[in-house]
Short mmCIF file of C-alpha atoms and ligand atoms in Angstrom, two decimals:
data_model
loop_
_atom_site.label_atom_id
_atom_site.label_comp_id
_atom_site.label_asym_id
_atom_site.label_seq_id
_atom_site.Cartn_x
_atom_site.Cartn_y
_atom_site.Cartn_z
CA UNK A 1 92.48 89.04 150.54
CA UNK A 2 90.27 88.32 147.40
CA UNK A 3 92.79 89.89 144.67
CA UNK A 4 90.18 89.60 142.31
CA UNK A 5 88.58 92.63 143.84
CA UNK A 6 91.88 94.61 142.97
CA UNK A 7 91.12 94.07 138.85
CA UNK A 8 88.98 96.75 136.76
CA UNK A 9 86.93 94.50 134.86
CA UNK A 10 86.62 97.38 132.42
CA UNK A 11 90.31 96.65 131.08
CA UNK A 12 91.19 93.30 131.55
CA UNK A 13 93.14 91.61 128.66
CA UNK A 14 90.66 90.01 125.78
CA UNK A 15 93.12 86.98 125.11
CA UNK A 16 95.92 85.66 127.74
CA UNK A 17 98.16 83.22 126.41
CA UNK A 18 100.28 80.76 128.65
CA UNK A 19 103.17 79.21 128.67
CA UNK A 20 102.61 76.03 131.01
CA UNK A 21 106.14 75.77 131.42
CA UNK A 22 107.78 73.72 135.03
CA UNK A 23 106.21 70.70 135.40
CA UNK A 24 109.62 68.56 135.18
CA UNK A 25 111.09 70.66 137.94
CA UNK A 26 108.18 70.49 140.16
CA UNK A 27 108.18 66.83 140.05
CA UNK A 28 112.08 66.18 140.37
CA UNK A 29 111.88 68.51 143.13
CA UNK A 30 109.37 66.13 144.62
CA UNK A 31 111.47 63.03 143.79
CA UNK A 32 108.89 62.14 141.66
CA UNK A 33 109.47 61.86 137.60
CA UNK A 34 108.42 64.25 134.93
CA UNK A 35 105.59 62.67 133.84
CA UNK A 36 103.81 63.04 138.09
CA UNK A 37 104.35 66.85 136.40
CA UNK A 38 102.53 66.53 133.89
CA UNK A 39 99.28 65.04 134.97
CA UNK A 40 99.26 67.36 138.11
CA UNK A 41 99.14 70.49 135.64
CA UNK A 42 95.70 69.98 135.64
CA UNK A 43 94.70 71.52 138.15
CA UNK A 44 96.51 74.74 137.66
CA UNK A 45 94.72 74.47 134.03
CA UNK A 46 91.40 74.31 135.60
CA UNK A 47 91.82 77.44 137.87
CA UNK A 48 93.49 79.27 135.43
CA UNK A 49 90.14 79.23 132.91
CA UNK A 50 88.03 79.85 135.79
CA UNK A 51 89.71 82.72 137.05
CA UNK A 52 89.54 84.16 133.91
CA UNK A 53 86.16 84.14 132.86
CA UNK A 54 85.56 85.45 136.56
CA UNK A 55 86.83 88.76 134.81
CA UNK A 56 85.36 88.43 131.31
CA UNK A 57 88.71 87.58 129.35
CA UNK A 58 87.19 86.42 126.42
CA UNK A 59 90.17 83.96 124.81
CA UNK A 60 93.01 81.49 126.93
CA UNK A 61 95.30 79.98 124.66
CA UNK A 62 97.50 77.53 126.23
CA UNK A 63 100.86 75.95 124.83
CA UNK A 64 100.36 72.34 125.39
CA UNK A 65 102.70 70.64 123.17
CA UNK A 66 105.25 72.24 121.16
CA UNK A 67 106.84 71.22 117.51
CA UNK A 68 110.03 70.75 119.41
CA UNK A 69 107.99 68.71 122.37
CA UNK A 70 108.61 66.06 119.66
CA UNK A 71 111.94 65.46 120.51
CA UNK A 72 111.50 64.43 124.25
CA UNK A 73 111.74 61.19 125.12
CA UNK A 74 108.99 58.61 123.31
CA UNK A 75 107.39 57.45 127.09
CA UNK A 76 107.15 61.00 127.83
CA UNK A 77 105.70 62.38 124.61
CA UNK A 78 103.53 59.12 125.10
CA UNK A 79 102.51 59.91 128.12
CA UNK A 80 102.00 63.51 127.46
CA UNK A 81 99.18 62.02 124.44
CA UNK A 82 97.53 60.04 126.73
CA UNK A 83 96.94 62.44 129.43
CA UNK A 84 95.26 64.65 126.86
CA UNK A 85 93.36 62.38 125.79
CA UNK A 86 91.92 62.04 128.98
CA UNK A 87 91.66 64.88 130.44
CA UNK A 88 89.78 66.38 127.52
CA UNK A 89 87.17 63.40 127.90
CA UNK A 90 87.00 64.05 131.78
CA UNK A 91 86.64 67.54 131.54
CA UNK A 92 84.36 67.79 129.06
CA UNK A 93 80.75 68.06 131.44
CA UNK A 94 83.03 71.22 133.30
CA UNK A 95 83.40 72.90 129.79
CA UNK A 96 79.79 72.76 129.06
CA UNK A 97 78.70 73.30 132.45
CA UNK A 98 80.87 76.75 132.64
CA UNK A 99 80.43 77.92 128.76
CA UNK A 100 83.80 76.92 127.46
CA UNK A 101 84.26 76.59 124.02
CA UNK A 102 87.32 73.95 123.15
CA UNK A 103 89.73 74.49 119.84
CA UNK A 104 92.88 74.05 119.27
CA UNK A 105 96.00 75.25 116.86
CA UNK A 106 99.40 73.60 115.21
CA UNK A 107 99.63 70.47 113.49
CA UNK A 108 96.81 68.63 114.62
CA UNK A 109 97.55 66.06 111.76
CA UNK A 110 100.54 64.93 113.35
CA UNK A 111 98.95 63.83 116.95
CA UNK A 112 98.27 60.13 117.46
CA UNK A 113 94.39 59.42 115.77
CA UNK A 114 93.18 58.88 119.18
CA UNK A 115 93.50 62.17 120.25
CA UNK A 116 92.54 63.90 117.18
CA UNK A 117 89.28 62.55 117.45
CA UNK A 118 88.41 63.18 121.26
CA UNK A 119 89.68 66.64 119.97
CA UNK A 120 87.47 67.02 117.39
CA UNK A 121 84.61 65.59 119.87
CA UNK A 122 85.19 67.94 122.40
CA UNK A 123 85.24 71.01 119.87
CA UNK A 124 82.46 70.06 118.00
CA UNK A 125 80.35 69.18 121.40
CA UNK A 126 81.57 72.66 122.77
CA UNK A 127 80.79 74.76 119.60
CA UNK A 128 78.38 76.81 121.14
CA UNK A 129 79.29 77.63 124.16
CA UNK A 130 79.72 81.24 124.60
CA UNK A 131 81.59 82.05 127.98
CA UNK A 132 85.27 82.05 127.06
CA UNK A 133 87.34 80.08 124.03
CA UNK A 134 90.22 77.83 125.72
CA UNK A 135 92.94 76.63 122.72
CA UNK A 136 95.28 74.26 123.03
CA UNK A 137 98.22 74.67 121.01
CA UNK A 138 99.25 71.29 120.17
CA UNK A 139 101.90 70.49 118.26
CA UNK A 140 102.07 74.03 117.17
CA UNK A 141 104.95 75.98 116.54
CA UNK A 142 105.01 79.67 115.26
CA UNK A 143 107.63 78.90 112.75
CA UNK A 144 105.52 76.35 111.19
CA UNK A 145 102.39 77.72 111.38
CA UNK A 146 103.75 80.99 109.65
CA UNK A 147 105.40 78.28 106.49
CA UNK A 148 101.76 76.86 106.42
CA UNK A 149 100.21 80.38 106.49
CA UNK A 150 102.90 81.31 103.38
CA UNK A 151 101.91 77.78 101.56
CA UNK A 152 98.12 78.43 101.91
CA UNK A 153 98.51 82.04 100.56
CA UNK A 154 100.85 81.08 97.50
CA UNK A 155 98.13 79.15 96.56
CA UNK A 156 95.50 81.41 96.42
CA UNK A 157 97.78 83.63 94.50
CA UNK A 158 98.76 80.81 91.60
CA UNK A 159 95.12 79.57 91.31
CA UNK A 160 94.69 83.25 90.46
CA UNK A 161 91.88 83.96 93.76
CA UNK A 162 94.52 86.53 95.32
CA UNK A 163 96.31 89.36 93.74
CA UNK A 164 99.97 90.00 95.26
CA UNK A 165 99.18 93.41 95.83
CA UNK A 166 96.48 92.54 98.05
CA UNK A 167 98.34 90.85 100.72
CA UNK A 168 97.87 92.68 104.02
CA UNK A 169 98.52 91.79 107.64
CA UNK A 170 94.52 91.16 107.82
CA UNK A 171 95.40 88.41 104.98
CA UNK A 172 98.01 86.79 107.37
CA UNK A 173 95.87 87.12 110.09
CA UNK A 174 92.86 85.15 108.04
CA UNK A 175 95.58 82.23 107.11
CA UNK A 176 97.19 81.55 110.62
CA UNK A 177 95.81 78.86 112.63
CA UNK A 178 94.39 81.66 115.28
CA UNK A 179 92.54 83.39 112.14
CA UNK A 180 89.53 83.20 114.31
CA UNK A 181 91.08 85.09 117.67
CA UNK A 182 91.93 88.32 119.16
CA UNK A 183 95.85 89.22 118.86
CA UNK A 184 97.69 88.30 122.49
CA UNK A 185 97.28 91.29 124.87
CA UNK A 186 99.13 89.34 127.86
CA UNK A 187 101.45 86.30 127.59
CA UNK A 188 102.54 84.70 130.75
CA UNK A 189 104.88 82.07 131.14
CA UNK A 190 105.61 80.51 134.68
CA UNK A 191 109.08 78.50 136.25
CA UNK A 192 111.48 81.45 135.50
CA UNK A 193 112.16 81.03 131.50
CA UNK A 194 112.05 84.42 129.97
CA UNK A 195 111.65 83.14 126.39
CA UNK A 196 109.17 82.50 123.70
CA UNK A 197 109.84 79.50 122.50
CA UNK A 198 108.13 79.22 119.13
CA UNK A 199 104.74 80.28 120.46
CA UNK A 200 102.65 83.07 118.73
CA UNK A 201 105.23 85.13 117.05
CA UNK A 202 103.09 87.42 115.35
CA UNK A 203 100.28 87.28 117.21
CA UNK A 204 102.36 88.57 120.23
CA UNK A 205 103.99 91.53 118.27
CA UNK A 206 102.43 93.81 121.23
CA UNK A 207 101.63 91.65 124.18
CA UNK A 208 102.24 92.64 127.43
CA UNK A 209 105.02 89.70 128.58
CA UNK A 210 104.95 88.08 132.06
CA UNK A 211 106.62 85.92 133.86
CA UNK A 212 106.80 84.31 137.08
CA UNK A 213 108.94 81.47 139.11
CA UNK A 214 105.73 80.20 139.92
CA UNK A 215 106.23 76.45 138.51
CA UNK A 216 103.30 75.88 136.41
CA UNK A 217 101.53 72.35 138.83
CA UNK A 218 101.32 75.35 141.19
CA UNK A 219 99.79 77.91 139.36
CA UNK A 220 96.52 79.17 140.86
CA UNK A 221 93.61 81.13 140.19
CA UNK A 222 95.32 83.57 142.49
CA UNK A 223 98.80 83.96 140.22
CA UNK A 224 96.46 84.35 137.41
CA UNK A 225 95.42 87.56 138.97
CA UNK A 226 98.80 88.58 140.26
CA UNK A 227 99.18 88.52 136.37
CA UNK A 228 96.23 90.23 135.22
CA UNK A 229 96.93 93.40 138.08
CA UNK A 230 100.02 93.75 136.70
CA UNK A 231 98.99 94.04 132.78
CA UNK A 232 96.45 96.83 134.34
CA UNK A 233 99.44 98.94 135.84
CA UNK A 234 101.32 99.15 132.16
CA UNK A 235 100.76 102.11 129.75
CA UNK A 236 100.43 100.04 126.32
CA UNK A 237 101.83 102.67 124.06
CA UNK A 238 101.79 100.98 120.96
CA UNK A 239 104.19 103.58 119.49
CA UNK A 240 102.37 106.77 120.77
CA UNK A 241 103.52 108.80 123.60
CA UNK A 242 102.58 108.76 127.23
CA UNK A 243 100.66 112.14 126.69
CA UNK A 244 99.02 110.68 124.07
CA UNK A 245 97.50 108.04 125.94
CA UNK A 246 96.70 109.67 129.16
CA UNK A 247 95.04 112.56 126.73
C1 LIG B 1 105.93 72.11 130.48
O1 LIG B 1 106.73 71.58 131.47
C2 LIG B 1 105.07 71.07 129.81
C3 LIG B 1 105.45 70.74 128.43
C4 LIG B 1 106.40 71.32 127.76
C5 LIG B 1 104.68 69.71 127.78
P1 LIG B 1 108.14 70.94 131.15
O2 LIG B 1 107.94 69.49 130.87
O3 LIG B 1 108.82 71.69 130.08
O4 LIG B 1 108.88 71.12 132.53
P2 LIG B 1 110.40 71.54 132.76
O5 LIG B 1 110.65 72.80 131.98
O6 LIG B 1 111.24 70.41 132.26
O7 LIG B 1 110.50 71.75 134.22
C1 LIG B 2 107.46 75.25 125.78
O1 LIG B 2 108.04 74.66 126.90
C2 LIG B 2 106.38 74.38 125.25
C3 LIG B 2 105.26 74.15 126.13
C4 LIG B 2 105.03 74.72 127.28
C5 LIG B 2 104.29 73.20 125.65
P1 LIG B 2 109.45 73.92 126.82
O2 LIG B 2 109.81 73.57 128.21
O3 LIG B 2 109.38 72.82 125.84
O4 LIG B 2 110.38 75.07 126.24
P2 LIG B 2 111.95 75.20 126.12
O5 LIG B 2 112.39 74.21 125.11
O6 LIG B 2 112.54 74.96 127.46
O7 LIG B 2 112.18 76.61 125.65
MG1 LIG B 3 110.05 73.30 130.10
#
């Protein structure tokens, strides 16, 4: 069965954020080492974007590489670099071919040159596509994106272009890294971890949360939609009452 057919395309999420979480697993249970994980997530990152701009989501953020990613092993943080690298220059024709716009969030500064600039390529070369905006969050961490957000507002405030009392949520919004997105309507993370990790803390503040044992190297365009059908069959309250919404 097609379970695309079983989505209303009239309330799909407008930004899905993903935890690409299992790929160590998948390849230890292969007898193969972490790093086989890694480069076979690509695939699952390929149907993933597909299967959602089949249903008009407008924004994918995925976690790539974490602040705390740092601390793995150097070959495997190595190797982790390099297949980015790559696979941004490989997939680069796909993105323009299917309208995908690249960009990314975290500490960008801190990734090896190398991939900052294929990065930079690949956003710039993808600026105007208009189908669906894939981020990669790389080297990003919540925590420190929300000190960064704090530094860049103190700022304003001292040289005197911000008043205290005009601070808002719309001013944190403007000063995260995501300043530019939707908030997170749907999170999903796959291999069976039901936590958050230091992604998106206040831009999840009402996502719908899913997860799945689905190993991410697995992950398919139809597990995205397993997700998306069951965002559709929650009542997002967001405070009010059932009667309320249904009203
Ligand atoms: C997710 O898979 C990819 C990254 C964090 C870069 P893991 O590498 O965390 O895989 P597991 O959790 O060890 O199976
Ligand atoms: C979170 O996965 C980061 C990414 C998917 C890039 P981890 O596998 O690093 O998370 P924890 O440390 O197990 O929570
Ligand atoms: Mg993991």
């Amino acid at each position: 069965m097609n379970k695309k057919l079983l989505i209303d395309l009239q309330n799909t999420p407008k930004h899905v954020a993903i935890i690409m979480d299992g790929n160590g697993r998948w390849a230890k249970g292969k007898g193969m080492n972490r790093i086989f994980g890694h480069r076979n997530a690509l695939t699952a990152i390929r149907e993933s974007v597909k299967a959602a701009s089949q249903v008009n989501i407008e924004a994918v953020t995925l976690y790539a590489f974490s602040t705390e990613n740092w601390n793995r092993p150097k070959l495997e943080v190595d190797a982790l670099m390099s297949l980015l690298i790559n696979s941004l220059k490989k997939e680069l024709p796909d993105f323009m071919k299917n309208g995908v716009r690249i960009n990314s969030i975290g500490a960008i500064e801190n990734l090896p040159k190398k991939a900052q600039k294929v990065l930079t390529d690949v956003i710039t070369e993808t600026k105007n596509n208009k189908d669906i905006v894939l981020t990669f969050a790389l080297s990003y961490g919540s925590r420190e994106e929300i000190v960064n957000t704090i530094k860049n507002i103190s700022k304003k405030v001292v040289n005197k272009q911000l008043n205290i009392e005009e601070i808002n949520e719309k001013t944190i919004n403007n000063h995260l890294y995501t300043f530019n997105l939707p908030d997170i309507d749907l999170m999903i993370r796959t291999s069976g971890e039901q936590r958050i990790s230091n992604f998106l803390l206040w831009q999840m503040a009402y996502a719908e949360l899913y997860f799945t044992n689905t190993l991410w190297p697995d992950f398919r365009e139809e597990h995205f939609y397993d997700a998306i059908i069951d965002y559709q069959n929650r009542e997002r309250r967001f405070g009010k009452t059932s009667e309320q919404i249904t009203e």
